[in-house]
Amino acid sequence: MMVDGQNCQVKIDSGACYSVAGTNWMMRGERLKVQAPVQHVEGIGGFLLDVIDVWSFDMVNVYRQVVKLSACVIHGCTDEFLFGVDFLEKHRTTIDFDGCELKYNERDYEVMIPFQTSNDRQDATVATVRLPVEVAVAMRDGENGVFIPARNHGAVSIATTVTTAKNRKILEPAVNDHSGHIRLPSKTVLSSWIPVDDDMEVLPVNNEFQYERVKDWLDELGDGTTPLENEDEVQVGVNYSRTRELVLKVLRTYRNLTKPCGDCPAATTLDVEHHNDTGTAAPIMMKRRRQAQTEEQTVDRNVDTMLNTGVIEESDGASGFPVVLVRKKDGEVWFCVDYRA
């Protein structure tokens, strides 16, 4: 098709609901002040491409006939132009595959758009299964991290990987499930990058986590054979018998973590220290407690219990935090410390 004195290649796509054009076509048409029929279109490979707006175009075929149509300009595509189903239905076109012509009536004359088809397969018969993709990350060179991909990348499958950043980029293995070439959308968040700290140990994949090896390691930790109380009611989230067996061994070995110790809850958390760095500023005077005077005895009783059991320690500093009593619907009272102050 001739557009602005230049020969441009367009395609007829009966599988596209709307006619679409790449961003390079914006300079060849005029923007219409109409609302786009959709906000996104699905590209090759299942990627969602944003619709910028609707443009109108005037084209001239080889018979010097003018073809006018409107198309959605999409972000993430440059040179492509597709005649969609909306154009075919609007003009009630007829596609003649024998003569390789698209025909429709425009007022008092017949418009014919010749096209070419090709059966030559130039693509490789064996698709590349796994290839490295260079991804930009906001990390320093030499920093280790975990690359966690987003949920949907269309026909491209990206795996979670532990790697090292180099020149603010990493190499990520990807699998192309599509038979042809696929371009990943630009300026799109492909994943999350979690840096690996020095206190984190990255374990190599060397078959150390096989069932037999993990079972032997758990047997060395302690008593993993004595059943727990109500062990049949324990839900581990999986139905695989071997996985459930290993999880139960861990719970049996560390059974004391789930036992209540007097007035203290079960020791299922690590020790927590709260540092209040006020610098050289003077303490701010605030109300010590936020409840009615009739509940002072409840607060004092909870404080004495936690002091006696070692949950909290007595302090004589100038800074402190108010306490809050939260009453639940079932009548239970929670003793909370408001650290937001």
mmCIF file of C-alpha atoms in Angstrom:
data_model
loop_
_atom_site.group_PDB
_atom_site.id
_atom_site.type_symbol
_atom_site.label_atom_id
_atom_site.label_comp_id
_atom_site.label_asym_id
_atom_site.label_seq_id
_atom_site.Cartn_x
_atom_site.Cartn_y
_atom_site.Cartn_z
ATOM 1 C CA MET A 1 0.000 0.000 0.000
ATOM 2 C CA MET A 2 1.128 3.554 -0.788
ATOM 3 C CA VAL A 3 1.062 5.898 2.233
ATOM 4 C CA ASP A 4 2.410 9.455 1.971
ATOM 5 C CA GLY A 5 4.266 8.530 -1.212
ATOM 6 C CA GLN A 6 5.976 5.506 0.342
ATOM 7 C CA ASN A 7 5.331 1.809 -0.148
ATOM 8 C CA CYS A 8 4.392 0.295 3.214
ATOM 9 C CA GLN A 9 3.701 -3.303 4.059
ATOM 10 C CA VAL A 10 0.385 -4.117 5.731
ATOM 11 C CA LYS A 11 -1.136 -7.430 6.746
ATOM 12 C CA ILE A 12 -4.655 -8.847 6.732
ATOM 13 C CA ASP A 13 -5.362 -10.586 10.037
ATOM 14 C CA SER A 14 -8.783 -12.199 10.350
ATOM 15 C CA GLY A 15 -7.883 -13.202 13.900
ATOM 16 C CA ALA A 16 -7.524 -9.611 15.139
ATOM 17 C CA CYS A 17 -10.734 -8.039 16.421
ATOM 18 C CA TYR A 18 -9.525 -4.506 15.675
ATOM 19 C CA SER A 19 -7.172 -2.949 13.159
ATOM 20 C CA VAL A 20 -3.928 -1.996 14.887
ATOM 21 C CA ALA A 21 -0.828 -0.037 13.943
ATOM 22 C CA GLY A 22 2.610 0.455 15.431
ATOM 23 C CA THR A 23 3.870 3.741 16.823
ATOM 24 C CA ASN A 24 5.827 4.558 13.639
ATOM 25 C CA TRP A 25 2.506 4.918 11.813
ATOM 26 C CA MET A 26 1.494 7.908 13.951
ATOM 27 C CA MET A 27 3.350 10.300 11.620
ATOM 28 C CA ARG A 28 1.484 8.886 8.598
ATOM 29 C CA GLY A 29 -2.042 9.483 9.857
ATOM 30 C CA GLU A 30 -4.262 11.815 11.853
ATOM 31 C CA ARG A 31 -5.416 11.370 15.409
ATOM 32 C CA LEU A 32 -9.160 11.000 15.916
ATOM 33 C CA LYS A 33 -10.982 12.505 18.877
ATOM 34 C CA VAL A 34 -12.809 9.291 19.664
ATOM 35 C CA GLN A 35 -12.512 6.797 22.464
ATOM 36 C CA ALA A 36 -10.541 3.651 21.733
ATOM 37 C CA PRO A 37 -12.703 0.508 21.664
ATOM 38 C CA VAL A 38 -10.335 -1.262 24.075
ATOM 39 C CA GLN A 39 -7.531 -0.270 26.447
ATOM 40 C CA HIS A 40 -5.304 -3.286 25.755
ATOM 41 C CA VAL A 41 -4.811 -5.778 22.955
ATOM 42 C CA GLU A 42 -3.249 -9.220 23.212
ATOM 43 C CA GLY A 43 -0.124 -9.543 21.133
ATOM 44 C CA ILE A 44 1.778 -12.572 19.887
ATOM 45 C CA GLY A 45 2.713 -14.737 22.843
ATOM 46 C CA GLY A 46 -0.117 -13.494 25.064
ATOM 47 C CA PHE A 47 1.402 -10.138 26.056
ATOM 48 C CA LEU A 48 -0.990 -7.275 26.774
ATOM 49 C CA LEU A 49 -0.092 -4.150 24.791
ATOM 50 C CA ASP A 50 -1.458 -0.720 25.735
ATOM 51 C CA VAL A 51 -3.634 1.138 23.224
ATOM 52 C CA ILE A 52 -2.448 4.754 22.858
ATOM 53 C CA ASP A 53 -5.324 6.163 20.783
ATOM 54 C CA VAL A 54 -7.149 5.873 17.449
ATOM 55 C CA TRP A 55 -5.647 7.225 14.202
ATOM 56 C CA SER A 56 -7.119 7.479 10.698
ATOM 57 C CA PHE A 57 -5.084 6.575 7.610
ATOM 58 C CA ASP A 58 -5.445 7.114 3.866
ATOM 59 C CA MET A 59 -3.805 4.445 1.708
ATOM 60 C CA VAL A 60 -3.618 3.921 -2.043
ATOM 61 C CA ASN A 61 -3.544 0.448 -3.552
ATOM 62 C CA VAL A 62 -1.876 -0.618 -6.797
ATOM 63 C CA TYR A 63 -5.039 0.331 -8.746
ATOM 64 C CA ARG A 64 -4.847 3.923 -7.478
ATOM 65 C CA GLN A 65 -7.889 3.390 -5.297
ATOM 66 C CA VAL A 66 -8.025 5.185 -1.947
ATOM 67 C CA VAL A 67 -8.557 3.002 1.123
ATOM 68 C CA LYS A 68 -9.566 4.852 4.293
ATOM 69 C CA LEU A 69 -9.601 3.182 7.674
ATOM 70 C CA SER A 70 -9.021 3.833 11.366
ATOM 71 C CA ALA A 71 -6.742 1.757 13.583
ATOM 72 C CA CYS A 72 -5.665 1.575 17.203
ATOM 73 C CA VAL A 73 -2.050 2.623 17.702
ATOM 74 C CA ILE A 74 -0.498 0.306 20.271
ATOM 75 C CA HIS A 75 2.551 0.699 22.471
ATOM 76 C CA GLY A 76 5.205 -1.989 22.125
ATOM 77 C CA CYS A 77 4.886 -2.313 18.343
ATOM 78 C CA THR A 78 6.590 -0.105 15.749
ATOM 79 C CA ASP A 79 6.166 -1.018 12.062
ATOM 80 C CA GLU A 80 3.285 -3.494 12.053
ATOM 81 C CA PHE A 81 -0.099 -2.654 10.549
ATOM 82 C CA LEU A 82 -2.939 -5.174 10.660
ATOM 83 C CA PHE A 83 -6.296 -5.006 8.903
ATOM 84 C CA GLY A 84 -8.600 -6.431 11.556
ATOM 85 C CA VAL A 85 -12.058 -7.932 11.642
ATOM 86 C CA ASP A 86 -13.617 -4.500 12.277
ATOM 87 C CA PHE A 87 -12.459 -3.343 8.824
ATOM 88 C CA LEU A 88 -13.570 -6.582 7.147
ATOM 89 C CA GLU A 89 -17.040 -6.466 8.731
ATOM 90 C CA LYS A 90 -17.570 -2.758 8.126
ATOM 91 C CA HIS A 91 -17.013 -3.072 4.377
ATOM 92 C CA ARG A 92 -18.389 -6.631 4.096
ATOM 93 C CA THR A 93 -15.222 -7.661 2.328
ATOM 94 C CA THR A 94 -14.685 -10.835 0.359
ATOM 95 C CA ILE A 95 -11.313 -12.580 0.451
ATOM 96 C CA ASP A 96 -10.471 -14.395 -2.769
ATOM 97 C CA PHE A 97 -7.601 -16.761 -2.003
ATOM 98 C CA ASP A 98 -7.469 -18.054 -5.568
ATOM 99 C CA GLY A 99 -6.959 -14.596 -7.037
ATOM 100 C CA CYS A 100 -5.241 -13.280 -3.878
ATOM 101 C CA GLU A 101 -7.516 -10.248 -3.692
ATOM 102 C CA LEU A 102 -9.567 -8.600 -0.980
ATOM 103 C CA LYS A 103 -12.705 -7.015 -2.464
ATOM 104 C CA TYR A 104 -15.449 -4.732 -1.194
ATOM 105 C CA ASN A 105 -17.848 -2.169 -2.627
ATOM 106 C CA GLU A 106 -17.230 1.507 -1.904
ATOM 107 C CA ARG A 107 -20.125 3.678 -3.159
ATOM 108 C CA ASP A 108 -20.380 3.014 -6.902
ATOM 109 C CA TYR A 109 -17.151 1.135 -7.529
ATOM 110 C CA GLU A 110 -15.392 -1.999 -6.351
ATOM 111 C CA VAL A 111 -12.198 -1.699 -4.334
ATOM 112 C CA MET A 112 -9.674 -4.498 -4.768
ATOM 113 C CA ILE A 113 -6.629 -4.917 -2.560
ATOM 114 C CA PRO A 114 -4.224 -7.571 -3.860
ATOM 115 C CA PHE A 115 -2.229 -9.523 -1.304
ATOM 116 C CA GLN A 116 0.438 -12.179 -1.230
ATOM 117 C CA THR A 117 0.555 -15.424 0.693
ATOM 118 C CA SER A 118 3.587 -17.531 1.402
ATOM 119 C CA ASN A 119 3.910 -21.185 2.302
ATOM 120 C CA ASP A 120 7.681 -21.047 2.633
ATOM 121 C CA ARG A 121 8.755 -21.963 6.134
ATOM 122 C CA GLN A 122 11.950 -20.128 6.896
ATOM 123 C CA ASP A 123 11.825 -20.654 10.645
ATOM 124 C CA ALA A 124 13.831 -23.399 12.234
ATOM 125 C CA THR A 125 11.998 -26.682 12.597
ATOM 126 C CA VAL A 126 13.355 -27.059 16.116
ATOM 127 C CA ALA A 127 12.546 -24.135 18.391
ATOM 128 C CA THR A 128 15.010 -22.872 20.944
ATOM 129 C CA VAL A 129 13.874 -24.293 24.255
ATOM 130 C CA ARG A 130 16.047 -22.343 26.667
ATOM 131 C CA LEU A 131 17.948 -19.130 26.055
ATOM 132 C CA PRO A 132 19.448 -16.435 28.287
ATOM 133 C CA VAL A 133 17.682 -13.068 28.452
ATOM 134 C CA GLU A 134 19.509 -9.946 29.626
ATOM 135 C CA VAL A 135 17.470 -8.113 32.276
ATOM 136 C CA ALA A 136 18.303 -4.717 33.819
ATOM 137 C CA VAL A 137 18.325 -4.516 37.637
ATOM 138 C CA ALA A 138 18.942 -1.594 39.985
ATOM 139 C CA MET A 139 21.809 -3.259 41.859
ATOM 140 C CA ARG A 140 25.548 -2.830 42.205
ATOM 141 C CA ASP A 141 27.987 -4.924 40.220
ATOM 142 C CA GLY A 142 28.864 -8.166 41.939
ATOM 143 C CA GLU A 143 25.814 -8.162 44.191
ATOM 144 C CA ASN A 144 24.017 -11.479 44.573
ATOM 145 C CA GLY A 145 20.257 -11.708 44.565
ATOM 146 C CA VAL A 146 17.175 -13.756 43.826
ATOM 147 C CA PHE A 147 15.300 -13.048 40.584
ATOM 148 C CA ILE A 148 11.577 -13.767 41.126
ATOM 149 C CA PRO A 149 9.557 -13.365 37.900
ATOM 150 C CA ALA A 150 6.070 -11.907 37.688
ATOM 151 C CA ARG A 151 3.099 -14.169 37.182
ATOM 152 C CA ASN A 152 2.253 -13.642 33.517
ATOM 153 C CA HIS A 153 4.722 -13.318 30.654
ATOM 154 C CA GLY A 154 2.535 -14.808 27.952
ATOM 155 C CA ALA A 155 4.240 -17.604 26.077
ATOM 156 C CA VAL A 156 7.606 -16.879 27.722
ATOM 157 C CA SER A 157 8.383 -18.831 30.885
ATOM 158 C CA ILE A 158 10.949 -17.308 33.255
ATOM 159 C CA ALA A 159 12.269 -19.220 36.245
ATOM 160 C CA THR A 160 13.263 -18.036 39.706
ATOM 161 C CA THR A 161 17.052 -17.741 39.705
ATOM 162 C CA VAL A 162 19.871 -16.905 42.110
ATOM 163 C CA THR A 163 22.430 -14.896 40.157
ATOM 164 C CA THR A 164 24.985 -12.080 40.307
ATOM 165 C CA ALA A 165 24.511 -8.607 38.831
ATOM 166 C CA LYS A 166 27.073 -7.433 36.278
ATOM 167 C CA ASN A 167 26.948 -3.953 34.761
ATOM 168 C CA ARG A 168 23.527 -3.564 36.433
ATOM 169 C CA LYS A 169 22.237 -6.491 34.392
ATOM 170 C CA ILE A 170 21.702 -10.198 34.912
ATOM 171 C CA LEU A 171 21.312 -13.161 32.582
ATOM 172 C CA GLU A 172 18.007 -14.925 33.149
ATOM 173 C CA PRO A 173 17.125 -18.260 31.499
ATOM 174 C CA ALA A 174 13.817 -18.120 29.625
ATOM 175 C CA VAL A 175 11.764 -20.638 27.676
ATOM 176 C CA ASN A 176 9.892 -19.593 24.532
ATOM 177 C CA ASP A 177 6.744 -21.716 24.218
ATOM 178 C CA HIS A 178 5.818 -20.009 20.941
ATOM 179 C CA SER A 179 7.003 -21.367 17.609
ATOM 180 C CA GLY A 180 8.190 -17.976 16.325
ATOM 181 C CA HIS A 181 10.079 -14.968 17.616
ATOM 182 C CA ILE A 182 8.648 -13.078 20.593
ATOM 183 C CA ARG A 183 9.681 -9.633 21.810
ATOM 184 C CA LEU A 184 9.325 -8.983 25.523
ATOM 185 C CA PRO A 185 7.454 -5.723 26.204
ATOM 186 C CA SER A 186 9.753 -2.801 26.969
ATOM 187 C CA LYS A 187 9.557 -0.758 30.188
ATOM 188 C CA THR A 188 7.592 -3.503 31.893
ATOM 189 C CA VAL A 189 8.346 -4.992 35.308
ATOM 190 C CA LEU A 190 9.356 -8.557 34.591
ATOM 191 C CA SER A 191 10.224 -9.586 38.127
ATOM 192 C CA SER A 192 11.290 -8.678 41.640
ATOM 193 C CA TRP A 193 14.942 -8.569 42.679
ATOM 194 C CA ILE A 194 15.699 -9.621 46.268
ATOM 195 C CA PRO A 195 19.322 -9.010 47.323
ATOM 196 C CA VAL A 196 21.080 -11.802 49.207
ATOM 197 C CA ASP A 197 22.689 -10.529 52.426
ATOM 198 C CA ASP A 198 25.957 -11.785 53.854
ATOM 199 C CA ASP A 199 24.147 -13.666 56.626
ATOM 200 C CA MET A 200 22.143 -15.671 54.075
ATOM 201 C CA GLU A 201 23.600 -18.925 52.805
ATOM 202 C CA VAL A 202 22.843 -19.946 49.237
ATOM 203 C CA LEU A 203 22.687 -23.725 49.071
ATOM 204 C CA PRO A 204 23.843 -25.300 45.808
ATOM 205 C CA VAL A 205 21.647 -27.798 44.004
ATOM 206 C CA ASN A 206 23.642 -30.981 44.524
ATOM 207 C CA ASN A 207 20.960 -33.549 45.429
ATOM 208 C CA GLU A 208 21.400 -32.847 49.140
ATOM 209 C CA PHE A 209 17.644 -32.361 49.514
ATOM 210 C CA GLN A 210 16.701 -35.834 48.415
ATOM 211 C CA TYR A 211 14.263 -37.638 50.673
ATOM 212 C CA GLU A 212 16.775 -40.087 52.123
ATOM 213 C CA ARG A 213 19.370 -37.393 52.896
ATOM 214 C CA VAL A 214 16.841 -35.060 54.550
ATOM 215 C CA LYS A 215 15.429 -37.929 56.605
ATOM 216 C CA ASP A 216 18.888 -38.893 57.887
ATOM 217 C CA TRP A 217 19.615 -35.259 58.765
ATOM 218 C CA LEU A 218 16.357 -34.927 60.730
ATOM 219 C CA ASP A 219 17.088 -38.140 62.637
ATOM 220 C CA GLU A 220 20.312 -36.557 63.890
ATOM 221 C CA LEU A 221 18.529 -33.476 65.271
ATOM 222 C CA GLY A 222 16.633 -35.243 68.044
ATOM 223 C CA ASP A 223 13.550 -37.269 68.860
ATOM 224 C CA GLY A 224 11.584 -37.354 65.639
ATOM 225 C CA THR A 225 9.674 -40.582 66.280
ATOM 226 C CA THR A 226 7.527 -39.870 69.366
ATOM 227 C CA PRO A 227 4.123 -38.724 68.050
ATOM 228 C CA LEU A 228 2.709 -35.305 68.900
ATOM 229 C CA GLU A 229 -0.543 -34.717 70.716
ATOM 230 C CA ASN A 230 -3.433 -34.760 68.219
ATOM 231 C CA GLU A 231 -0.954 -35.462 65.445
ATOM 232 C CA ASP A 232 -3.725 -36.667 63.149
ATOM 233 C CA GLU A 233 -5.200 -33.154 63.156
ATOM 234 C CA VAL A 234 -1.959 -31.461 62.072
ATOM 235 C CA GLN A 235 -2.328 -29.821 58.655
ATOM 236 C CA VAL A 236 0.921 -29.265 56.765
ATOM 237 C CA GLY A 237 -0.636 -27.979 53.533
ATOM 238 C CA VAL A 238 0.341 -30.923 51.313
ATOM 239 C CA ASN A 239 -1.056 -34.402 50.767
ATOM 240 C CA TYR A 240 2.172 -36.056 49.644
ATOM 241 C CA SER A 241 2.980 -38.707 52.252
ATOM 242 C CA ARG A 242 6.763 -38.266 52.201
ATOM 243 C CA THR A 243 6.538 -34.488 52.561
ATOM 244 C CA ARG A 244 4.099 -34.813 55.461
ATOM 245 C CA GLU A 245 6.417 -37.307 57.143
ATOM 246 C CA LEU A 246 9.382 -34.910 56.975
ATOM 247 C CA VAL A 247 7.345 -31.961 58.272
ATOM 248 C CA LEU A 248 6.072 -34.027 61.196
ATOM 249 C CA LYS A 249 9.650 -35.036 62.018
ATOM 250 C CA VAL A 250 10.586 -31.354 62.284
ATOM 251 C CA LEU A 251 7.591 -30.629 64.539
ATOM 252 C CA ARG A 252 8.407 -33.614 66.745
ATOM 253 C CA THR A 253 12.029 -32.543 67.086
ATOM 254 C CA TYR A 254 11.084 -28.995 68.103
ATOM 255 C CA ARG A 255 7.947 -29.916 70.022
ATOM 256 C CA ASN A 256 8.832 -27.551 72.886
ATOM 257 C CA LEU A 257 8.286 -24.561 70.619
ATOM 258 C CA THR A 258 4.554 -25.273 70.499
ATOM 259 C CA LYS A 259 4.090 -25.948 74.211
ATOM 260 C CA PRO A 260 2.664 -23.127 76.357
ATOM 261 C CA CYS A 261 4.925 -22.268 79.292
ATOM 262 C CA GLY A 262 2.734 -21.033 82.124
ATOM 263 C CA ASP A 263 1.468 -17.515 81.531
ATOM 264 C CA CYS A 264 3.713 -17.049 78.499
ATOM 265 C CA PRO A 265 2.623 -18.018 74.990
ATOM 266 C CA ALA A 266 4.421 -20.731 73.093
ATOM 267 C CA ALA A 267 8.032 -19.893 72.207
ATOM 268 C CA THR A 268 7.379 -19.788 68.490
ATOM 269 C CA THR A 269 9.081 -16.439 67.853
ATOM 270 C CA LEU A 270 12.568 -15.073 68.270
ATOM 271 C CA ASP A 271 13.532 -12.517 70.889
ATOM 272 C CA VAL A 272 12.459 -9.014 69.873
ATOM 273 C CA GLU A 273 14.309 -5.882 70.929
ATOM 274 C CA HIS A 274 12.882 -2.437 70.265
ATOM 275 C CA HIS A 275 15.436 0.362 70.047
ATOM 276 C CA ASN A 276 14.187 3.896 70.578
ATOM 277 C CA ASP A 277 16.873 6.284 69.365
ATOM 278 C CA THR A 278 15.854 9.793 70.410
ATOM 279 C CA GLY A 279 19.287 11.301 69.886
ATOM 280 C CA THR A 280 19.802 14.453 71.952
ATOM 281 C CA ALA A 281 16.131 15.459 71.885
ATOM 282 C CA ALA A 282 14.183 15.633 75.112
ATOM 283 C CA PRO A 283 11.439 13.040 75.712
ATOM 284 C CA ILE A 284 7.905 13.978 74.722
ATOM 285 C CA MET A 285 5.446 13.810 77.572
ATOM 286 C CA MET A 286 2.432 11.640 76.690
ATOM 287 C CA LYS A 287 -0.335 9.907 78.542
ATOM 288 C CA ARG A 288 0.976 6.721 80.032
ATOM 289 C CA ARG A 289 -2.126 4.667 79.261
ATOM 290 C CA ARG A 290 -5.135 4.952 77.005
ATOM 291 C CA GLN A 291 -8.026 3.374 78.866
ATOM 292 C CA ALA A 292 -10.521 4.124 81.604
ATOM 293 C CA GLN A 293 -9.397 4.256 85.208
ATOM 294 C CA THR A 294 -11.554 1.206 85.950
ATOM 295 C CA GLU A 295 -9.230 -0.884 83.771
ATOM 296 C CA GLU A 296 -6.023 0.140 85.547
ATOM 297 C CA GLN A 297 -6.068 -3.095 87.545
ATOM 298 C CA THR A 298 -6.235 -5.149 84.344
ATOM 299 C CA VAL A 299 -3.199 -3.329 82.958
ATOM 300 C CA ASP A 300 -1.229 -3.673 86.192
ATOM 301 C CA ARG A 301 -2.035 -7.386 86.397
ATOM 302 C CA ASN A 302 -0.820 -8.018 82.835
ATOM 303 C CA VAL A 303 2.364 -6.011 83.391
ATOM 304 C CA ASP A 304 3.176 -7.911 86.599
ATOM 305 C CA THR A 305 2.566 -11.255 84.856
ATOM 306 C CA MET A 306 4.881 -10.412 81.963
ATOM 307 C CA LEU A 307 7.578 -9.128 84.320
ATOM 308 C CA ASN A 308 7.473 -12.316 86.393
ATOM 309 C CA THR A 309 7.665 -14.591 83.340
ATOM 310 C CA GLY A 310 10.469 -12.633 81.660
ATOM 311 C CA VAL A 311 8.511 -11.473 78.642
ATOM 312 C CA ILE A 312 9.417 -7.842 79.391
ATOM 313 C CA GLU A 313 12.066 -6.201 81.534
ATOM 314 C CA GLU A 314 11.704 -3.311 83.913
ATOM 315 C CA SER A 315 13.024 -0.002 82.645
ATOM 316 C CA ASP A 316 13.640 3.346 84.300
ATOM 317 C CA GLY A 317 14.288 5.327 81.130
ATOM 318 C CA ALA A 318 12.580 8.568 80.211
ATOM 319 C CA SER A 319 10.996 7.219 77.024
ATOM 320 C CA GLY A 320 8.072 4.851 76.913
ATOM 321 C CA PHE A 321 5.070 3.724 74.909
ATOM 322 C CA PRO A 322 1.400 3.724 75.898
ATOM 323 C CA VAL A 323 -0.488 0.471 76.263
ATOM 324 C CA VAL A 324 -3.872 -0.300 74.738
ATOM 325 C CA LEU A 325 -6.505 -2.839 75.757
ATOM 326 C CA VAL A 326 -8.268 -4.345 72.757
ATOM 327 C CA ARG A 327 -11.505 -6.218 73.416
ATOM 328 C CA LYS A 328 -12.387 -8.921 70.888
ATOM 329 C CA LYS A 329 -15.888 -10.012 69.926
ATOM 330 C CA ASP A 330 -15.572 -13.221 71.946
ATOM 331 C CA GLY A 331 -14.879 -11.228 75.139
ATOM 332 C CA GLU A 332 -11.123 -11.823 75.122
ATOM 333 C CA VAL A 333 -8.955 -8.825 76.048
ATOM 334 C CA TRP A 334 -5.662 -8.261 74.227
ATOM 335 C CA PHE A 335 -2.891 -6.308 75.900
ATOM 336 C CA CYS A 336 -1.083 -4.280 73.226
ATOM 337 C CA VAL A 337 1.775 -1.796 73.167
ATOM 338 C CA ASP A 338 1.285 1.159 70.809
ATOM 339 C CA TYR A 339 4.726 1.656 69.240
ATOM 340 C CA ARG A 340 3.325 4.239 66.815
ATOM 341 C CA ALA A 341 3.757 6.893 69.496
#
